[in-house]
Backbone as CSV, one residue per row, in Angstrom:
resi,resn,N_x,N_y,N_z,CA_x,CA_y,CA_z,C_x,C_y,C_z
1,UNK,83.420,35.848,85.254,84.203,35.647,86.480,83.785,34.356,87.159
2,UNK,84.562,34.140,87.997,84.365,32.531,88.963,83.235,32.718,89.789
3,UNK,82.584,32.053,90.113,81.321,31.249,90.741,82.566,30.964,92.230
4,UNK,81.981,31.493,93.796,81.970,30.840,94.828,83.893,30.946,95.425
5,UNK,84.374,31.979,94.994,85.782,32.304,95.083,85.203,32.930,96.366
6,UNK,86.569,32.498,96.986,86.109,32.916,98.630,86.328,34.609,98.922
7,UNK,87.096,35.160,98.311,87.469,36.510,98.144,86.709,37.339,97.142
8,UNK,86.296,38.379,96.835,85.166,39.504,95.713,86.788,39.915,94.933
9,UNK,87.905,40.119,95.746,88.804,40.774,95.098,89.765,40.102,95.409
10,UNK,91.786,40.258,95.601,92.461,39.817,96.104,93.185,38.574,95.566
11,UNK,93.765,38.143,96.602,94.439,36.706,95.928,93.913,35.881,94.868
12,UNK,92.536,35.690,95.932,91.595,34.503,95.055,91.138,34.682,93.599
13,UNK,91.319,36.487,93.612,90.803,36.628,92.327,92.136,36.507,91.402
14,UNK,93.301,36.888,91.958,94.062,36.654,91.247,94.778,35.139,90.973
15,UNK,94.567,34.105,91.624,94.501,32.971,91.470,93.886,32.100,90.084
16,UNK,92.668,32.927,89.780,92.136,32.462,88.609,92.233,33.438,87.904
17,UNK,92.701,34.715,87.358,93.193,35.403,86.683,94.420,34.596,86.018
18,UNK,95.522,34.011,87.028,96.530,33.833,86.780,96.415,32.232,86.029
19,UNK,95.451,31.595,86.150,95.052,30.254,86.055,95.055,30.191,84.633
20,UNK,94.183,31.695,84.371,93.504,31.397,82.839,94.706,32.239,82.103
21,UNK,95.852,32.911,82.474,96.395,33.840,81.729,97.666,32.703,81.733
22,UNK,97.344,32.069,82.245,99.167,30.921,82.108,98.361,30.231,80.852
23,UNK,97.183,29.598,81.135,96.542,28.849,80.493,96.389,29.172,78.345
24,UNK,96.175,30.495,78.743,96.015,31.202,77.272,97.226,31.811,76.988
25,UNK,98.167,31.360,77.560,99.530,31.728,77.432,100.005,32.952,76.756
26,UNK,99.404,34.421,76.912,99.117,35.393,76.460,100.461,35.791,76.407
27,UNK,101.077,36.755,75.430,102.541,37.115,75.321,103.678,36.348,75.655
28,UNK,103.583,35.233,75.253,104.389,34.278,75.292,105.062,33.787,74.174
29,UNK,106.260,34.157,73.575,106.832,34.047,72.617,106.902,32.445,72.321
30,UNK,107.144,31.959,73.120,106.574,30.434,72.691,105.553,29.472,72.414
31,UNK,104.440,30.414,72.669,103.366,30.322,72.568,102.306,30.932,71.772
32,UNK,102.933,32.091,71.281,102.070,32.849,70.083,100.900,32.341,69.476
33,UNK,101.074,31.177,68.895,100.152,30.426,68.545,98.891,29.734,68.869
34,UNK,99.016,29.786,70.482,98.321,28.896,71.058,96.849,29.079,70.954
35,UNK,96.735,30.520,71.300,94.979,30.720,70.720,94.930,30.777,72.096
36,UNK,93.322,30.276,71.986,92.348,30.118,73.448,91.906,28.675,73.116
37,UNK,92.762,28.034,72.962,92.390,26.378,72.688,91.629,26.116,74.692
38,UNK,91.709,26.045,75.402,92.166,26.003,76.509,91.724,27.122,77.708
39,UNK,90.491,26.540,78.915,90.340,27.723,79.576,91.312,27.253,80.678
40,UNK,91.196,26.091,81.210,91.981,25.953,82.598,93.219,25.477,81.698
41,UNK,93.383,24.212,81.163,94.454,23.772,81.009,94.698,23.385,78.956
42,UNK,93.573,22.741,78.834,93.389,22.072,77.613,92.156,21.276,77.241
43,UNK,91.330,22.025,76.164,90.469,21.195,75.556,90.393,20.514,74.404
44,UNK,91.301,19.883,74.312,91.729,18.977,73.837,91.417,18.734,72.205
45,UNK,91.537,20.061,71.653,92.324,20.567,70.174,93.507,20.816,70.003
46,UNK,94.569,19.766,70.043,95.632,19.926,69.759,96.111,20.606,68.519
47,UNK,95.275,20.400,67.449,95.398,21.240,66.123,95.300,23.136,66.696
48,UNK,94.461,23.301,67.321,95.070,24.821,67.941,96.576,25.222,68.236
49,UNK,97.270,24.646,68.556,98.531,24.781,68.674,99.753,24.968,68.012
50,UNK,99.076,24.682,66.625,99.965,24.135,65.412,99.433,24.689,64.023
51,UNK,98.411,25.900,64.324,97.871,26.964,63.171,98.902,27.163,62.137
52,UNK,98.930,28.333,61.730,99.777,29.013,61.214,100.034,30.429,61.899
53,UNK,101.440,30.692,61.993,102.028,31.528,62.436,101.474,32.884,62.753
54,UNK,100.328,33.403,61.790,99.786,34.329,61.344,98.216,34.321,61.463
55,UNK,98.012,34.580,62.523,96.540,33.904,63.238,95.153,34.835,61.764
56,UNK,95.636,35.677,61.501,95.120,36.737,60.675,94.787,35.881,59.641
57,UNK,95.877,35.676,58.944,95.832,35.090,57.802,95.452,33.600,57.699
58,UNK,95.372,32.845,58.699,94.433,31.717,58.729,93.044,32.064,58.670
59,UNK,92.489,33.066,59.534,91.378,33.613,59.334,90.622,34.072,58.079
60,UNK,91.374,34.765,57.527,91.013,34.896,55.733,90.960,33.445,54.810
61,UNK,92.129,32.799,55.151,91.847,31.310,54.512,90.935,30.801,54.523
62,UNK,90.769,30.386,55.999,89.340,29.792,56.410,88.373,30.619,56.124
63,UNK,87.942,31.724,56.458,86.824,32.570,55.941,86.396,32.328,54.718
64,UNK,87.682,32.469,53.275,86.986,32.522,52.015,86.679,31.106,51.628
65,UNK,87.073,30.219,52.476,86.560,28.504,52.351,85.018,28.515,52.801
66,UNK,85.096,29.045,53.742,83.138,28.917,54.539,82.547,29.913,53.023
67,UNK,82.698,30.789,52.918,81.740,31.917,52.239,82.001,31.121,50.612
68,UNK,83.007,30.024,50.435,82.850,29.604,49.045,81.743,28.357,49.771
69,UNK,81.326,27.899,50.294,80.401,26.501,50.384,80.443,26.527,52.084
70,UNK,79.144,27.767,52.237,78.479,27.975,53.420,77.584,26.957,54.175
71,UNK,77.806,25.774,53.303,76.915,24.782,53.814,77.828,23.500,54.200
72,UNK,79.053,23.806,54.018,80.196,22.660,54.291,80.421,23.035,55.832
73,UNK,79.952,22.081,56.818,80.032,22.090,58.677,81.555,22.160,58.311
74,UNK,81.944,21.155,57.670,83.890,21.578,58.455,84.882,22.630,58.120
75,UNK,84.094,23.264,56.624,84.765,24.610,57.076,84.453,25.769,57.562
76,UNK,82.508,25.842,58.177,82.473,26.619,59.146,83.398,25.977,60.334
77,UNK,83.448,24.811,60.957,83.887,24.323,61.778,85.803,24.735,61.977
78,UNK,86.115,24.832,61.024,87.732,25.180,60.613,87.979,26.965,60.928
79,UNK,86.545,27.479,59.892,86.694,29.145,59.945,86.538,29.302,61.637
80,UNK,85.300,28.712,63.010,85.535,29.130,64.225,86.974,29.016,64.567
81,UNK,87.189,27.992,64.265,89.061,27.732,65.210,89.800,29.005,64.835
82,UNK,89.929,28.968,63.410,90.492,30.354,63.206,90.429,31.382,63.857
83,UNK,89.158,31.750,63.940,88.534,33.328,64.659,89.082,32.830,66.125
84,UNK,88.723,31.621,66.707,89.292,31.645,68.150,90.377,31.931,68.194
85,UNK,91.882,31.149,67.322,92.812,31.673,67.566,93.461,32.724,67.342
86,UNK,92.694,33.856,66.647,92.946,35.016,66.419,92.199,36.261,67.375
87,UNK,91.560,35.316,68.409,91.035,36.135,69.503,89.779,36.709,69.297
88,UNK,89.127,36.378,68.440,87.428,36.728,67.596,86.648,36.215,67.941
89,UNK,86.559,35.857,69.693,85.532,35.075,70.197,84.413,35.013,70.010
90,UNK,83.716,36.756,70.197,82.025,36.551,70.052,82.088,36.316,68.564
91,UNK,82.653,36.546,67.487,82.403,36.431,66.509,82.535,34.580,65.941
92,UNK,82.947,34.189,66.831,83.585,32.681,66.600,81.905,31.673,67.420
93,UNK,81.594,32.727,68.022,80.225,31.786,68.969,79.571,31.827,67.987
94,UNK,79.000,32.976,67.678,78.062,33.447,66.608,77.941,32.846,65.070
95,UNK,79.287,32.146,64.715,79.641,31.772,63.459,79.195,30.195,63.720
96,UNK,79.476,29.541,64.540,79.306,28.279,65.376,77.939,28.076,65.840
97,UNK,77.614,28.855,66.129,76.253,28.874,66.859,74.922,28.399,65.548
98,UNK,75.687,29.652,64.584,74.764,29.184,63.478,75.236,27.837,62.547
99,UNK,76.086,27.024,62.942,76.319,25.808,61.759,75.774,24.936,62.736
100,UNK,75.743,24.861,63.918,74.747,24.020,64.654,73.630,23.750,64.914
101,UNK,73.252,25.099,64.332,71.735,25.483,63.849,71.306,24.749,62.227
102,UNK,72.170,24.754,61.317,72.328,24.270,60.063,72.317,22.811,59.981
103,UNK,73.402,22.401,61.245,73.432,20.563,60.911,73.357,20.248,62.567
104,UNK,72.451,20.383,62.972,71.850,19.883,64.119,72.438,18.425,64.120
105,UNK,72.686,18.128,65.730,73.406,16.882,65.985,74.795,16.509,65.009
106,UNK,75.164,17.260,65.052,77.029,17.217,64.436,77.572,17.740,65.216
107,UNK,78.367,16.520,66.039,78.885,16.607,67.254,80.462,16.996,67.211
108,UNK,80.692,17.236,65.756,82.506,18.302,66.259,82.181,19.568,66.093
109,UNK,80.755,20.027,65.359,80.125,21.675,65.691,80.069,21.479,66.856
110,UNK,79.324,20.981,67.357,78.700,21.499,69.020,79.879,20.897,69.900
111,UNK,80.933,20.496,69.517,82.210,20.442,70.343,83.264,21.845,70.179
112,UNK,82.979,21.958,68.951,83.219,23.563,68.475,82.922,24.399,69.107
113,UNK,81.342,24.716,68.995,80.550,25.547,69.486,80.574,25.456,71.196
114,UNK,81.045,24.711,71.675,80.879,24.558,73.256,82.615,24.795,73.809
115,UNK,83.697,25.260,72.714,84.951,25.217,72.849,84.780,27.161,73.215
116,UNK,84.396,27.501,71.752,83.750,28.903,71.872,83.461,29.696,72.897
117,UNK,82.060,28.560,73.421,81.470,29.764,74.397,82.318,29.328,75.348
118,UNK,83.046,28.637,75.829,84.018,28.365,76.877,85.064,29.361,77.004
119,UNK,85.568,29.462,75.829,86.590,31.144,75.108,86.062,32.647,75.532
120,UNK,84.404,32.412,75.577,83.928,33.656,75.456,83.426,33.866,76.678
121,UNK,83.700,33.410,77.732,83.694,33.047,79.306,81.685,32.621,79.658
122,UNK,81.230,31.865,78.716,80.064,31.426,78.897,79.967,29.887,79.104
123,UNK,80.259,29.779,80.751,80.846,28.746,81.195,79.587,27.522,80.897
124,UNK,78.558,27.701,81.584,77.458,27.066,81.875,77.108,26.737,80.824
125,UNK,77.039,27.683,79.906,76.583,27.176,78.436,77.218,26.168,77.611
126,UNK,78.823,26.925,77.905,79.695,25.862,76.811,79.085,24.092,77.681
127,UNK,79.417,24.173,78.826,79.029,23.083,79.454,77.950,22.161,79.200
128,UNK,77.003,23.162,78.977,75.528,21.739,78.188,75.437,21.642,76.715
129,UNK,76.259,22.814,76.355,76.691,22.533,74.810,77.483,21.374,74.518
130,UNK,78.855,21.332,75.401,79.680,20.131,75.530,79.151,19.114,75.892
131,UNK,77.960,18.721,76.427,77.290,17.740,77.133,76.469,16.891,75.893
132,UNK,76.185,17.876,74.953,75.249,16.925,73.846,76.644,16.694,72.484
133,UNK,77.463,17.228,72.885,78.895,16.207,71.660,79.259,15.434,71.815
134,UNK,78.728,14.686,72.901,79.468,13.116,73.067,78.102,12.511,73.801
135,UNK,78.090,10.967,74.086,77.496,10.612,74.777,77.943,9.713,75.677
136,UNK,77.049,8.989,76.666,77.579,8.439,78.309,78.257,7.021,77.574
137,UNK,77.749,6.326,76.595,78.399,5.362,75.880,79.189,5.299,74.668
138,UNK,79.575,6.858,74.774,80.603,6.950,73.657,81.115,8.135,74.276
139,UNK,81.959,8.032,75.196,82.329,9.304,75.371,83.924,9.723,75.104
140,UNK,83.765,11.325,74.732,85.440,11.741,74.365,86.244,12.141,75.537
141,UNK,87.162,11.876,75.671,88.517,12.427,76.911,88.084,13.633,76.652
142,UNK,88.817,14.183,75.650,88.647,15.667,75.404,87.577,16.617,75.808
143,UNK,86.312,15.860,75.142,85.451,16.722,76.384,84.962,16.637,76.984
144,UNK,85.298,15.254,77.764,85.531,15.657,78.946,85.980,16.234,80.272
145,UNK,87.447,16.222,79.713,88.301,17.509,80.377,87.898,18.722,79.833
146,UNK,86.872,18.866,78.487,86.311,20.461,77.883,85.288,20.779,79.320
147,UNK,84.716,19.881,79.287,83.324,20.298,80.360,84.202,20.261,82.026
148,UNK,85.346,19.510,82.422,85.919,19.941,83.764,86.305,21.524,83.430
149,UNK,87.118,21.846,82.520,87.389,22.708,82.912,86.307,24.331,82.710
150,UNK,84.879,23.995,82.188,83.842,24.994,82.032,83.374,24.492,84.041
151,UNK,83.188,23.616,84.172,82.783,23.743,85.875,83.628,24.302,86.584
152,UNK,85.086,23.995,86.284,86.359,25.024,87.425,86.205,26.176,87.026
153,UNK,85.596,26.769,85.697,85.447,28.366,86.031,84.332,28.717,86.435
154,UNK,83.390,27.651,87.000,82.001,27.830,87.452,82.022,27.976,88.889
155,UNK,83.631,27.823,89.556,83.606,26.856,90.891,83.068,25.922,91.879
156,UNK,82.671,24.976,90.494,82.914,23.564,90.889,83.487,22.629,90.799
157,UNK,84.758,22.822,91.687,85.959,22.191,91.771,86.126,20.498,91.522
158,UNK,84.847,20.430,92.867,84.823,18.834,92.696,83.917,18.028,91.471
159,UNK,83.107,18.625,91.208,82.600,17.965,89.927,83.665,17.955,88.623
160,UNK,84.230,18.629,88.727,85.040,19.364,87.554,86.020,17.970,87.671
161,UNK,86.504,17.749,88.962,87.634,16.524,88.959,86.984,15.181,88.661
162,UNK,85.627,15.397,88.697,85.190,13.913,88.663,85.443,13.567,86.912
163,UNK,85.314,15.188,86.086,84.969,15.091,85.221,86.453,14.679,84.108
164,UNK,87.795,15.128,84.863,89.102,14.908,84.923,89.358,13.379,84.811
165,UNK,88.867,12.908,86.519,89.063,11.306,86.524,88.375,10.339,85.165
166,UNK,87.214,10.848,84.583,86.824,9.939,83.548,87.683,10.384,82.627
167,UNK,88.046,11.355,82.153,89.071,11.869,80.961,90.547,10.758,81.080
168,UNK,90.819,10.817,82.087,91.969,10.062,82.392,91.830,8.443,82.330
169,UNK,90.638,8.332,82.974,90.433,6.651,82.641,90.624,6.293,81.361
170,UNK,89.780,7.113,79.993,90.136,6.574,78.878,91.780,7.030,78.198
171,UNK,91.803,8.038,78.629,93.530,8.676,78.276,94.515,8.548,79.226
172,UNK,94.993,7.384,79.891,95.603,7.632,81.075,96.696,8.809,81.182
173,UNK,96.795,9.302,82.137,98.242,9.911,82.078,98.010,11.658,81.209
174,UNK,97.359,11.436,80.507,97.432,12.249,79.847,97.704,13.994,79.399
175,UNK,98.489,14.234,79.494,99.386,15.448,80.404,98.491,16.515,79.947
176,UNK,97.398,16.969,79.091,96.843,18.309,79.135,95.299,17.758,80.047
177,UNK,95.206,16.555,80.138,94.062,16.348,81.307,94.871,16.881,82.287
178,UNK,96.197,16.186,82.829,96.577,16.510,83.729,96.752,17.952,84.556
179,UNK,97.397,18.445,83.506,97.249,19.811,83.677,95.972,20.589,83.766
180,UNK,94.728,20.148,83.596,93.714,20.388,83.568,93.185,20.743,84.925
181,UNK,93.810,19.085,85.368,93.480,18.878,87.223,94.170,19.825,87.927
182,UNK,95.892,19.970,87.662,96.515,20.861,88.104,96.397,21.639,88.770
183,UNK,95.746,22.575,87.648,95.014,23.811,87.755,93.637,24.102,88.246
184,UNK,93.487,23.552,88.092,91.880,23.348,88.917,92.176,23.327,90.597
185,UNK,93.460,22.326,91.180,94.040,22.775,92.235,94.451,23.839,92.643
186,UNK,95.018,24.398,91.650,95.508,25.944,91.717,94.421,26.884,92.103
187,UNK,93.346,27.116,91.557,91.953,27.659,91.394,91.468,27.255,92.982
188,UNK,91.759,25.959,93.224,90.971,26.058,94.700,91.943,26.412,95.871
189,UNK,93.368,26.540,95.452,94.324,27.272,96.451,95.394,26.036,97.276
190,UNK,94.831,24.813,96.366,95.475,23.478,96.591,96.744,23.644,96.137
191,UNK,97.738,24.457,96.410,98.906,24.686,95.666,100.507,23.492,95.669
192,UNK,100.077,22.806,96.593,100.667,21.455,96.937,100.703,20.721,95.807
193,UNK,98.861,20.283,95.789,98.416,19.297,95.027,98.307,20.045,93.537
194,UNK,97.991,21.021,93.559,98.278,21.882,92.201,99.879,21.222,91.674
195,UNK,101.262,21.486,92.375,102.295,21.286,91.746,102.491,19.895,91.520
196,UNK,102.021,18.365,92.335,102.223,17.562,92.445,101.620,16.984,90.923
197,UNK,100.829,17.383,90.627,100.070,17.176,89.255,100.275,17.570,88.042
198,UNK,100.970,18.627,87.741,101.470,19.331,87.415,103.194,18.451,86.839
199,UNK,103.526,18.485,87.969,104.606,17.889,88.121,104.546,16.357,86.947
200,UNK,103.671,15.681,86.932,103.084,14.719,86.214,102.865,14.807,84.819
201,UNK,101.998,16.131,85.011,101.554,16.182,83.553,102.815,16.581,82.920
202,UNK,104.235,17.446,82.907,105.190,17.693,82.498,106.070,16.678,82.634
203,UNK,105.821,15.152,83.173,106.772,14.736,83.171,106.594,13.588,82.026
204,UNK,105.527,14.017,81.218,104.696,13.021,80.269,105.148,13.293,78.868
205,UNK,105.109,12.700,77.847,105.710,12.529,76.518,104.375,13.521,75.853
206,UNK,104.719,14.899,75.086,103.501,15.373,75.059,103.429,16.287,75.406
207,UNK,103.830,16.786,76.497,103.090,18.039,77.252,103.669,19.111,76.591
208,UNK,102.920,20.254,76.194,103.380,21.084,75.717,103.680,22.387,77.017
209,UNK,104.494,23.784,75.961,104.826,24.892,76.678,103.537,25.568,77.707
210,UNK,102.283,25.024,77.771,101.254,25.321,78.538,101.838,24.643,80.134
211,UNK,102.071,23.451,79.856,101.932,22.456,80.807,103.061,22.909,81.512
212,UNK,104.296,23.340,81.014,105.967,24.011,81.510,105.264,25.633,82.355
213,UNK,104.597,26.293,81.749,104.051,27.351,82.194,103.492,27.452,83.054
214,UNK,102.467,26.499,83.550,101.578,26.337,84.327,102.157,25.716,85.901
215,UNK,103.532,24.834,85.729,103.795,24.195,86.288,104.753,25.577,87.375
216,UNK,105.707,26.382,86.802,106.419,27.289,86.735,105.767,28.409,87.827
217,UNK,104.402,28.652,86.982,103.523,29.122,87.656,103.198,29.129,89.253
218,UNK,102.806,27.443,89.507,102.641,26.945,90.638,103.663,27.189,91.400
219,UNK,105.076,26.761,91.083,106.053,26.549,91.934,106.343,28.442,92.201
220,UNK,106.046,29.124,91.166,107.181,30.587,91.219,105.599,31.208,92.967
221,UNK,104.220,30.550,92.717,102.820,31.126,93.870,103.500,30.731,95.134
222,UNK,104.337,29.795,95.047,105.125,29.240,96.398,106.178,29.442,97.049
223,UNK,106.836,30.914,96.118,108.060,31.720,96.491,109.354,31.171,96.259
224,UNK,108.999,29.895,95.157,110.448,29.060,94.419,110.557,29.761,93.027
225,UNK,111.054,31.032,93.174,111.329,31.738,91.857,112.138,30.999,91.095
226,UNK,113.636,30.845,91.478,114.624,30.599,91.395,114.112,29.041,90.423
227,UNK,113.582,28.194,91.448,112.732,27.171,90.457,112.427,26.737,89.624
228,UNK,111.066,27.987,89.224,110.831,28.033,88.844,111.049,28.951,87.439
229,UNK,112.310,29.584,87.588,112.849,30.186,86.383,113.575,29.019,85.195
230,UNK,113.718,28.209,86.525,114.786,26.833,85.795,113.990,26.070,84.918
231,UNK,112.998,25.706,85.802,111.839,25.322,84.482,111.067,25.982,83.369
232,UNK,111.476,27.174,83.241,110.742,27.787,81.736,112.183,27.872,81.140
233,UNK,113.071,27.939,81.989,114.561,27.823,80.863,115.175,26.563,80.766
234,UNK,114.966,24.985,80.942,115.048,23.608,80.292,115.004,24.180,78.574
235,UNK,116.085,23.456,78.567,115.612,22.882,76.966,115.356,24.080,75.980
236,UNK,115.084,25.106,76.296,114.492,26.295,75.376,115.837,27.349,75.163
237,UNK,115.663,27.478,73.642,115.879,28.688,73.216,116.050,30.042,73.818
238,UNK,116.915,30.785,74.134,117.387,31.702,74.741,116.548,33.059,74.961
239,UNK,116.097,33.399,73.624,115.319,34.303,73.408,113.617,33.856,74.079
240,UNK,113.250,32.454,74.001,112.127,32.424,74.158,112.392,32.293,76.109
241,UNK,113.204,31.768,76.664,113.639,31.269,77.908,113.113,33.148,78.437
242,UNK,114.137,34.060,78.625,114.127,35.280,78.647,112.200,35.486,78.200
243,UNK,112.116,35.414,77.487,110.567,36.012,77.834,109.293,35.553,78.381
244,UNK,109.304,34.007,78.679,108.704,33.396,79.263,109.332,33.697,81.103
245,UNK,110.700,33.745,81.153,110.354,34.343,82.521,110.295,35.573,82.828
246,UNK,109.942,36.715,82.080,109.774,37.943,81.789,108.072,37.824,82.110
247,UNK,107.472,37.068,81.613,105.972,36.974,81.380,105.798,35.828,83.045
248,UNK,106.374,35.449,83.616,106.249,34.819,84.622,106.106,35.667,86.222
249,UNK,107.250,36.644,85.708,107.553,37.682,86.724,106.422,38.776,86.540
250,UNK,105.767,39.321,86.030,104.955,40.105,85.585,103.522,39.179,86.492
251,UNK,103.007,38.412,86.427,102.207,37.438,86.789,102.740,37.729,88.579
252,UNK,103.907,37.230,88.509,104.020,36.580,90.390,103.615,38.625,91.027
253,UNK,104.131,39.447,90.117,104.442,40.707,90.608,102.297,41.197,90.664
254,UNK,101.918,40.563,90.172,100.437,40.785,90.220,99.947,39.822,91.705
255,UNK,100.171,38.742,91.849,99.804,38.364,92.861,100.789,38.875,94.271
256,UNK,101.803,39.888,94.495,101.984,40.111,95.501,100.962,41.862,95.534
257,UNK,100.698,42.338,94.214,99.710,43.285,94.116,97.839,42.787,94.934
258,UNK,97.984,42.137,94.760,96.356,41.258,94.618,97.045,40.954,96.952
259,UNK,97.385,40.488,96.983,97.761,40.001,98.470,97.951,41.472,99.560
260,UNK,98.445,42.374,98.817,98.339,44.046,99.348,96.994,44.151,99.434
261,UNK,95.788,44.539,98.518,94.806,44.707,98.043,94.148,43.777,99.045
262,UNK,94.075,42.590,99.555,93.350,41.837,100.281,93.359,42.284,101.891
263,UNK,93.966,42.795,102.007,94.732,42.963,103.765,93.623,44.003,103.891
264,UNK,92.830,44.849,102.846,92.120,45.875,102.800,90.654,45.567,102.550
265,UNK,90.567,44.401,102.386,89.531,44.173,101.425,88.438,43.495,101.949
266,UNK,87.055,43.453,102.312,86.449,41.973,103.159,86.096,41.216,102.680
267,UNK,86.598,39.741,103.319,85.522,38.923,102.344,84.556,38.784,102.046
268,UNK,83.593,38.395,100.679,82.311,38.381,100.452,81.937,37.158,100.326
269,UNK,80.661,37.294,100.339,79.906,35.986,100.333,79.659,35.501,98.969
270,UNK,79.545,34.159,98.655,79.664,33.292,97.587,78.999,34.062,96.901
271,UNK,79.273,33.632,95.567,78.173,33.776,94.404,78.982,34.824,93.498
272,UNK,78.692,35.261,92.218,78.870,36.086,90.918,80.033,37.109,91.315
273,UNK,80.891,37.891,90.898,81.427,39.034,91.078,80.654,39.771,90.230
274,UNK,80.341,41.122,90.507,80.195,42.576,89.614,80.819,42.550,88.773
C-alpha cells in the first residue's frame, strides 16, 4: 500500500487503487496483453505489450528455453517477463532474483529484477534495485520513469517528478513518461494537472490504450462521464469501445463507494496502512 496517503481508507485510497488498476489495465479487452509492465504508468518495456496472446503459453516457451541453458541471463531474463505477464509475480522476483545472483552487474537483469519487485508491490526495493541498472553518466529514460514511478507508490510525489523530469529530458515528450507524471498527479489528488498531462501524453505519436485509459480515468474522477466515454470510444472497435467503458464505470462506481465510506471514516496519520 501507499506511504503518507492522507486518508487510512476512502477516496485517497481509492485514488491509488484506481491509479494502479487503470495502469495494469486489468479486464480490459484491449488490453489483455498488457501484463504488469507498468505500476503508475509505464516502465518502459514496451515489448510487454506485444507478448503473445496467450500469456500461459509464452510462459512454457520461455520456461523450456531457461531450463534448456539455465545459465543464458536472457532467457532467464525473457522467462521473468513471461511470468510477469502472466501474473506470476513472486515467482518472477524469485526467478530474477536468482540470475542476478548468477551474473552480477547485468544491468537488463537487475532492470528486470527491479521491474518485478515493482509488480510485486516491493516498492523501495525495486527502487535501489533500479538504481544499480543504470548509472548517473549513462542513464536510461526508462528507468528512470521505472524508479518515479516505485517512489509514487512510496508517496513521494515530488521526488518521483524529479525523477519524470530527467526521463523526459532525454525522451522528450514521451507519452508513457508522460503518463507516468499524469498519474502521479492523480495519486496526489492534482486532478487538474493529472488531466493536463495526460492530455499530452495521448496527444503523442505512441501512446498506447494505457495512456487513453488513464486519461478517461482522470476526466470520468471529475464527473465528465460523458467525456470521458468519448475517449475510450475514438477510433476503437466496437466490441472493445463497450468494454473499456464497462471497465471505466465499474472503477468511477468504486470511487463514489470509497467517498460514502470517507464521510465515516477519520483521518489517519501518515505512514503504512494495515
Amino acid at each position: 500500500m501507499l506511504q503518507q496517503l492522507p486518508q487510512r481508507y476512502g477516496f485517497a485510497r481509492f485514488l491509488a487503487s484506481a491509479a494502479l488498476s487503470a495502469t495494469l489495465v486489468l479486464g480490459l479487452c484491449s488490453c489483455q496483453t498488457a501484463g504488469t509492465s507498468d505500476i503508475t504508468g509505464s516502465l518502459g518495456e514496451k515489448t510487454e505489450t506485444s507478448r503473445a496472446a496467450d500469456p500461459r503459453r509464452e510462459v512454457e516457451t520461455d520456461r523450456d528455453r531457461f531450463r534448456a541453458n539455465p545459465k543464458d541471463a536472457d532467457a532467464a531474463l525473457q522467462y521473468g517477463k513471461a511470468l510477469r505477464a502472466a501474473g506470476q509475480r513472486s515467482q518472477a522476483v524469485a526467478l530474477l532474483e536468482q540470475a542476478t545472483i548468477a551474473h552480477p552487474g547485468n544491468k537488463a537483469l537487475l532492470a528486470g529484477y527491479g521491474r518485478a519487485l515493482a509488480d510485486n508491490g516491493n516498492f523501495q526495493q525495486a527502487f535501489d534495485v533500479l538504481s544499480q541498472a543504470h548509472t548517473p553518466d549513462d542513464p536510461d529514460w526508462r528507468i528512470l520513469s521505472a524508479q518515479g514511478t516505485a517512489l509514487d507508490q512510496l508517496g513521494r510525489y515530488d521526488e518521483a517528478r524529479q525523477y519524470y523530469a530527467s526521463a523526459l529530458k532525454i525522451a522528450p515528450e514521451e507519452p508513457s513518461v508522460l503518463s507516468n507524471l499524469g498519474l502521479s498527479y492523480l495519486l496526489s489528488k492534482d486532478l487538474p494537472k493529472a488531466e493536463e498531462t495526460l492530455h499530452r501524453a495521448y496527444s503523442r505519436a505512441g501512446a498506447d490504450q494505457r495512456v487513453r485509459l488513464n486519461l478517461a480515468l482522470v476526466v470520468g474522477l471529475q464527473g465528465r462521464l460523458a467525456e470521458a466515454e468519448s475517449i475510450l470510444k475514438a477510433d476503437q472497435p466496437a466490441e472493445e469501445a463497450v468494454a473499456n467503458v464497462a471497465y471505466l464505470k465499474r472503477l468511477l462506481s468504486r470511487k463514489e463507494n470509497a467517498r460514502a465510506d470517507a464521510d465515516n471514516i477519520p483521518v489517519a496519520v501518515t505512514g503504512r496502512p494495515d
